mmCIF file of C-alpha atoms in Angstrom:
data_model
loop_
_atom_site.group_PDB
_atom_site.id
_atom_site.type_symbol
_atom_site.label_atom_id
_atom_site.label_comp_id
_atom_site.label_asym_id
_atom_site.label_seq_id
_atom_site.Cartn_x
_atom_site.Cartn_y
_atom_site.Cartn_z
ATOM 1 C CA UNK A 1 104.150 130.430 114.270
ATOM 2 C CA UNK A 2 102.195 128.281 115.759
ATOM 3 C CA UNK A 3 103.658 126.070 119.221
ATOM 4 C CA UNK A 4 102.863 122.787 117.238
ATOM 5 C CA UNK A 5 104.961 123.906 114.399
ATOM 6 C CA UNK A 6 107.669 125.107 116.803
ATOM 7 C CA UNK A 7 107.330 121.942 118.884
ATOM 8 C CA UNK A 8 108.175 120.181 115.250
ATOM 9 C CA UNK A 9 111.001 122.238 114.364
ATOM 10 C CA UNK A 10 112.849 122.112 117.989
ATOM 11 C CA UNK A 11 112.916 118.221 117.123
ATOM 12 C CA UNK A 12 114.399 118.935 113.519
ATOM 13 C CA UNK A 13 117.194 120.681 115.201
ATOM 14 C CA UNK A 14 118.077 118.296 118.262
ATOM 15 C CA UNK A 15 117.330 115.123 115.760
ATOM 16 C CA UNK A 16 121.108 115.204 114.495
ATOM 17 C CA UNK A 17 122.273 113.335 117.207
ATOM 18 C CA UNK A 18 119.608 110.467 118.017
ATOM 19 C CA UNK A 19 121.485 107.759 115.774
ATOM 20 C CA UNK A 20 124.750 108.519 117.452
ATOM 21 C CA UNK A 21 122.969 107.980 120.807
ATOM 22 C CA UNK A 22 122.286 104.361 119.935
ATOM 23 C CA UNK A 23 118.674 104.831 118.249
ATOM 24 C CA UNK A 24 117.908 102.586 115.456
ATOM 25 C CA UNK A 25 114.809 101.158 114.369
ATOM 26 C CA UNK A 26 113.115 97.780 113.647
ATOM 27 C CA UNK A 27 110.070 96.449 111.627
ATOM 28 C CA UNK A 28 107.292 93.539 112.993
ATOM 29 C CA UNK A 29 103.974 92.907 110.872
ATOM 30 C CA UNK A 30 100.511 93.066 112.592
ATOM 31 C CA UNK A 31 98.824 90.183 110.574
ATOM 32 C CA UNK A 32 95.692 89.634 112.540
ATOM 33 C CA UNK A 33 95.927 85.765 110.771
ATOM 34 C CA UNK A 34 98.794 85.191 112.665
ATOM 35 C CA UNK A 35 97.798 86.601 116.089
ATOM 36 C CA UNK A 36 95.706 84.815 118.516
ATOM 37 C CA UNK A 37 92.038 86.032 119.034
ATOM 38 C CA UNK A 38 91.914 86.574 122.600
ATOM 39 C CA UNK A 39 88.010 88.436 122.374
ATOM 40 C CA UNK A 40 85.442 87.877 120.236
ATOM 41 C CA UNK A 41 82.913 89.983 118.101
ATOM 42 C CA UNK A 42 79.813 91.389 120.537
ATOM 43 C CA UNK A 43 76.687 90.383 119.361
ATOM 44 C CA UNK A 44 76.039 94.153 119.135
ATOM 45 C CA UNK A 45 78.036 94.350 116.069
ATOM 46 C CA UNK A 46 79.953 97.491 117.504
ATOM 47 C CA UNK A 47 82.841 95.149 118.649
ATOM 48 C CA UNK A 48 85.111 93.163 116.191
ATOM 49 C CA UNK A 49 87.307 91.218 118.872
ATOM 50 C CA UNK A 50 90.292 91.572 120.188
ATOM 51 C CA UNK A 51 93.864 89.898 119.449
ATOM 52 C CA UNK A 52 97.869 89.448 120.612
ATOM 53 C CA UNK A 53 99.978 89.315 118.296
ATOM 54 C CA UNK A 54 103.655 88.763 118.194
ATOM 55 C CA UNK A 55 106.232 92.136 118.084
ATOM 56 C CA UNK A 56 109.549 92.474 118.078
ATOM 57 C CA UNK A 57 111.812 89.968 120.633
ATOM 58 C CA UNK A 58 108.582 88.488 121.613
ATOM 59 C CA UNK A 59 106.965 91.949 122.787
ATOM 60 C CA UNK A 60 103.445 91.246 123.021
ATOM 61 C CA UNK A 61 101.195 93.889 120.581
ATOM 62 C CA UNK A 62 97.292 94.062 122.005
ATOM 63 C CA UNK A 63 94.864 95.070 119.071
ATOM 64 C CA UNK A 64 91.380 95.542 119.137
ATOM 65 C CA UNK A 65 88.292 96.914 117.294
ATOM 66 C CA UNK A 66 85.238 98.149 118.009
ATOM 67 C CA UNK A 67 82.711 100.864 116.864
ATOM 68 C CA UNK A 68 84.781 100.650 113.263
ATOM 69 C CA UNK A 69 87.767 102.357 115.139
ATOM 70 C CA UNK A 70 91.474 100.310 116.480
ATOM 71 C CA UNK A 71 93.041 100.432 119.380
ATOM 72 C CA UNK A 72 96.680 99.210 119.718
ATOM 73 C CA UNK A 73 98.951 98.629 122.592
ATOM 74 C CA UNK A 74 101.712 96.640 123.823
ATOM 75 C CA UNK A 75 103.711 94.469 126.510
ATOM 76 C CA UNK A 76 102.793 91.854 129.112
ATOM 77 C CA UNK A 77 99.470 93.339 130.437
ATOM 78 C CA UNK A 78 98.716 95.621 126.950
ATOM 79 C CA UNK A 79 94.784 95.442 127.379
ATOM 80 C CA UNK A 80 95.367 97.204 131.266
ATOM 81 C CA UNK A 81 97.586 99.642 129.561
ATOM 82 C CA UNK A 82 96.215 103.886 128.547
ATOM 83 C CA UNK A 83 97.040 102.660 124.833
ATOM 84 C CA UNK A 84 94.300 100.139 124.550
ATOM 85 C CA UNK A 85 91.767 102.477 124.965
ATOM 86 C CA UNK A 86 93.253 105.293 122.790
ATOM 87 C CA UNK A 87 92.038 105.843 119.252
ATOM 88 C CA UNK A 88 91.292 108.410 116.819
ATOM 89 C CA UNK A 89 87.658 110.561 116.704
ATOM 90 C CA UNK A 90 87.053 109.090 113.178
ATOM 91 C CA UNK A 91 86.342 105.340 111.987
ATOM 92 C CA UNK A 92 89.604 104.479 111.214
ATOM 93 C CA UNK A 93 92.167 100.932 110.442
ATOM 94 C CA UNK A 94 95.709 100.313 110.975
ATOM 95 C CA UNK A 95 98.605 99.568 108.516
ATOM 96 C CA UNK A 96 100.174 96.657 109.191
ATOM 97 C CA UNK A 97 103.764 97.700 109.290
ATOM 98 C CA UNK A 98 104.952 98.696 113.021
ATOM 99 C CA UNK A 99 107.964 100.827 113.322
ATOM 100 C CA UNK A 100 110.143 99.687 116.518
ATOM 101 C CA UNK A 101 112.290 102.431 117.908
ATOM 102 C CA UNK A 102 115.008 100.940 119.708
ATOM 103 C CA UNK A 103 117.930 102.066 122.251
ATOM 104 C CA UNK A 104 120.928 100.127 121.979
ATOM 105 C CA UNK A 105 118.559 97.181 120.960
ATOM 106 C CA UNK A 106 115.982 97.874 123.834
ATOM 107 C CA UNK A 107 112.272 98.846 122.303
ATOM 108 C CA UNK A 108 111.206 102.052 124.020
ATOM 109 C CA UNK A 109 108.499 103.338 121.444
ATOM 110 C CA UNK A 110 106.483 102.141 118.449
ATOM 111 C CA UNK A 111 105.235 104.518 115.363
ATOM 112 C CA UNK A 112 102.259 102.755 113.464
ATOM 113 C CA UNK A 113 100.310 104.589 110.477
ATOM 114 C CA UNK A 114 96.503 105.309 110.672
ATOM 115 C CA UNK A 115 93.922 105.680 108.585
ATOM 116 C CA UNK A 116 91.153 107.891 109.878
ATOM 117 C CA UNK A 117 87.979 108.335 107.498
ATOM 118 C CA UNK A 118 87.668 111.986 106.677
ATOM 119 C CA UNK A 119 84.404 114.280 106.891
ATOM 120 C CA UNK A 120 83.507 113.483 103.176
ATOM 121 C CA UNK A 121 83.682 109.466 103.915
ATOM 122 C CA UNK A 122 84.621 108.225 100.793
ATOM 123 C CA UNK A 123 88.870 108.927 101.599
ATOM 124 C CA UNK A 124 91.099 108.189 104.651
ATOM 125 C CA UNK A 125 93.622 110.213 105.861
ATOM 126 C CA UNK A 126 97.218 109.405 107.083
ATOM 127 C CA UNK A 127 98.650 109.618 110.522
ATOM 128 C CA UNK A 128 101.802 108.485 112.487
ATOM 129 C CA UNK A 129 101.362 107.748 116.260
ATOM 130 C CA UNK A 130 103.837 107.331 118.074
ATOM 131 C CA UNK A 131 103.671 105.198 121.879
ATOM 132 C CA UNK A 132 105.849 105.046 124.054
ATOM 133 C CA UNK A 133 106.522 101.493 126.000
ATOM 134 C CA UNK A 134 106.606 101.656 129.603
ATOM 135 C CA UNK A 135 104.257 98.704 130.660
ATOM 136 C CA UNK A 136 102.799 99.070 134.276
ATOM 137 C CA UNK A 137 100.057 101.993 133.261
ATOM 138 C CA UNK A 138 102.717 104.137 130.769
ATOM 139 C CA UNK A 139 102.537 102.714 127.946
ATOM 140 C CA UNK A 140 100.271 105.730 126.039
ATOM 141 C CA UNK A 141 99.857 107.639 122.572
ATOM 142 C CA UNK A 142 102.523 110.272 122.662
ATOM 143 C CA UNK A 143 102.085 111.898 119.580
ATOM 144 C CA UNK A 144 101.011 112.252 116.353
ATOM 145 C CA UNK A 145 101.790 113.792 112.990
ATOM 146 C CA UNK A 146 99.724 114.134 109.886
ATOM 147 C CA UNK A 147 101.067 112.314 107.370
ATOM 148 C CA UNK A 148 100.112 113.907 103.809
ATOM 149 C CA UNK A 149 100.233 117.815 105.799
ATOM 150 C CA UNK A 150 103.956 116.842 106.500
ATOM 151 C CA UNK A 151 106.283 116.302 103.700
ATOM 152 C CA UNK A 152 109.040 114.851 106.379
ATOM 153 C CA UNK A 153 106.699 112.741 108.799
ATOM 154 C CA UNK A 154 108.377 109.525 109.261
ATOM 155 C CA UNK A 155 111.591 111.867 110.663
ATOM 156 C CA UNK A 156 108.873 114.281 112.879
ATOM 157 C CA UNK A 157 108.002 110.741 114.553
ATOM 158 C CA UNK A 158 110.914 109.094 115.144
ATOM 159 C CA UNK A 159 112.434 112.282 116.643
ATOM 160 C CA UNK A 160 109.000 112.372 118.733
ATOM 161 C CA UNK A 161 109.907 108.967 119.881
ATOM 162 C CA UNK A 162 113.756 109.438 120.952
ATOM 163 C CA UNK A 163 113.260 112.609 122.804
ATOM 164 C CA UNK A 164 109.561 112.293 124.660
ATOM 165 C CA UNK A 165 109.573 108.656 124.797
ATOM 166 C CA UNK A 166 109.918 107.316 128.357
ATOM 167 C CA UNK A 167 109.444 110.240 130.337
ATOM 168 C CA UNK A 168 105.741 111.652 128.937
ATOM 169 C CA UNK A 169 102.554 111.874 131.110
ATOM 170 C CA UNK A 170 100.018 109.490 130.180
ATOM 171 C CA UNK A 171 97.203 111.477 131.470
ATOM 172 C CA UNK A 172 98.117 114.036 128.794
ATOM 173 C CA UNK A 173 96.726 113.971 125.527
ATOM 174 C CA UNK A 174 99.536 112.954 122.399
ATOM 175 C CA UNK A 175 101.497 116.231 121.129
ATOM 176 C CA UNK A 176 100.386 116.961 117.555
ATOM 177 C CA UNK A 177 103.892 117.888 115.752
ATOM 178 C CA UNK A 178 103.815 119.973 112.993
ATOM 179 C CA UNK A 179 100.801 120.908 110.297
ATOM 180 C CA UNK A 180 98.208 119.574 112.455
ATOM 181 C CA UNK A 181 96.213 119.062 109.018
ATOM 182 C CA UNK A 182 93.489 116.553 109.657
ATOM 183 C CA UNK A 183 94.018 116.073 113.437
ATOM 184 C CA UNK A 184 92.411 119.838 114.255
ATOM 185 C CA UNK A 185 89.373 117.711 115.555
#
């Protein structure tokens, strides 16, 4: 068995007692109409701007694009933070429905769905990543879980969130939890 799959099932079993512990979760919208632009389109063409937009009590979400490929990130000082410059390989866009996982009402992660383009370019594939929030350079990409390889990927990622959230190292590269599927890159 492979240690992704393992790493996927040891969350399974120690999920049972996240919502007891306080964990709950919370939805904001990332409506780029609604945000403020605070970077515009290079003359290049390889960058599409950048924009805040509003998150959940006021939380400040940071997204950008450039090169056909997002890059999302949060709090006070979100463009400074390791999550602004963390995407995926492929061209890729965001949903924009952002999963707030709260502790006792405090937001300590966010899991957002992806869209990478796959090898054959005319699909996309599907893939939660989760951040943690810890604004002063640890606010990073924790992990991530294929979406259509995973029949039970909205649980892999909050369970991701409640037990690495907070304590992982930035300068690590996000966990991949169970059938790595598309993200073998």
């Amino acid at each position: 068995m492979s240690g992704a799959v393992c790493f996927g099932i040891a969350l399974l079993a120690c999920g049972a007692t996240a919502n007891a512990s306080g964990f709950d979760s919370t939805y904001t919208k990332i409506q780029l109409q609604n945000c403020t632009q605070v970077e515009t389109a290079s003359d290049e063409g390889t960058f599409g701007g950048a924009w805040t937009c509003p998150g959940y009590q006021g939380q400040a979400v940071y997204v950008a694009e450039g090169d056909l490929r997002m890059f999302v990130s949060f709090g006070p000082f979100a463009a400074d933070e390791p999550a602004a410059s963390q995407t995926l390989p492929n061209f890729n866009t965001v949903n924009e429905t952002l999963e707030w996982r709260l502790r006792h009402g405090d937001a300590f992660a966010t899991i957002l769905r992806w869209f990478p383009s796959l090898d054959d370019g005319s699909s996309t594939g599907s893939v939660l990543i989760v951040t943690q929030l810890r604004p002063g350079g640890g606010t990073c990409q924790i992990a991530m879980v294929d979406a259509q390889a995973n029949k039970n990927a909205n649980a892999m990622a909050r369970r991701a969130a409640d037990t690495l959230a907070g304590q992982f190292d930035c300068t690590q590269q996000p966990q991949i939890l169970g059938n790595p599927g598309i993200l073998q890159w």
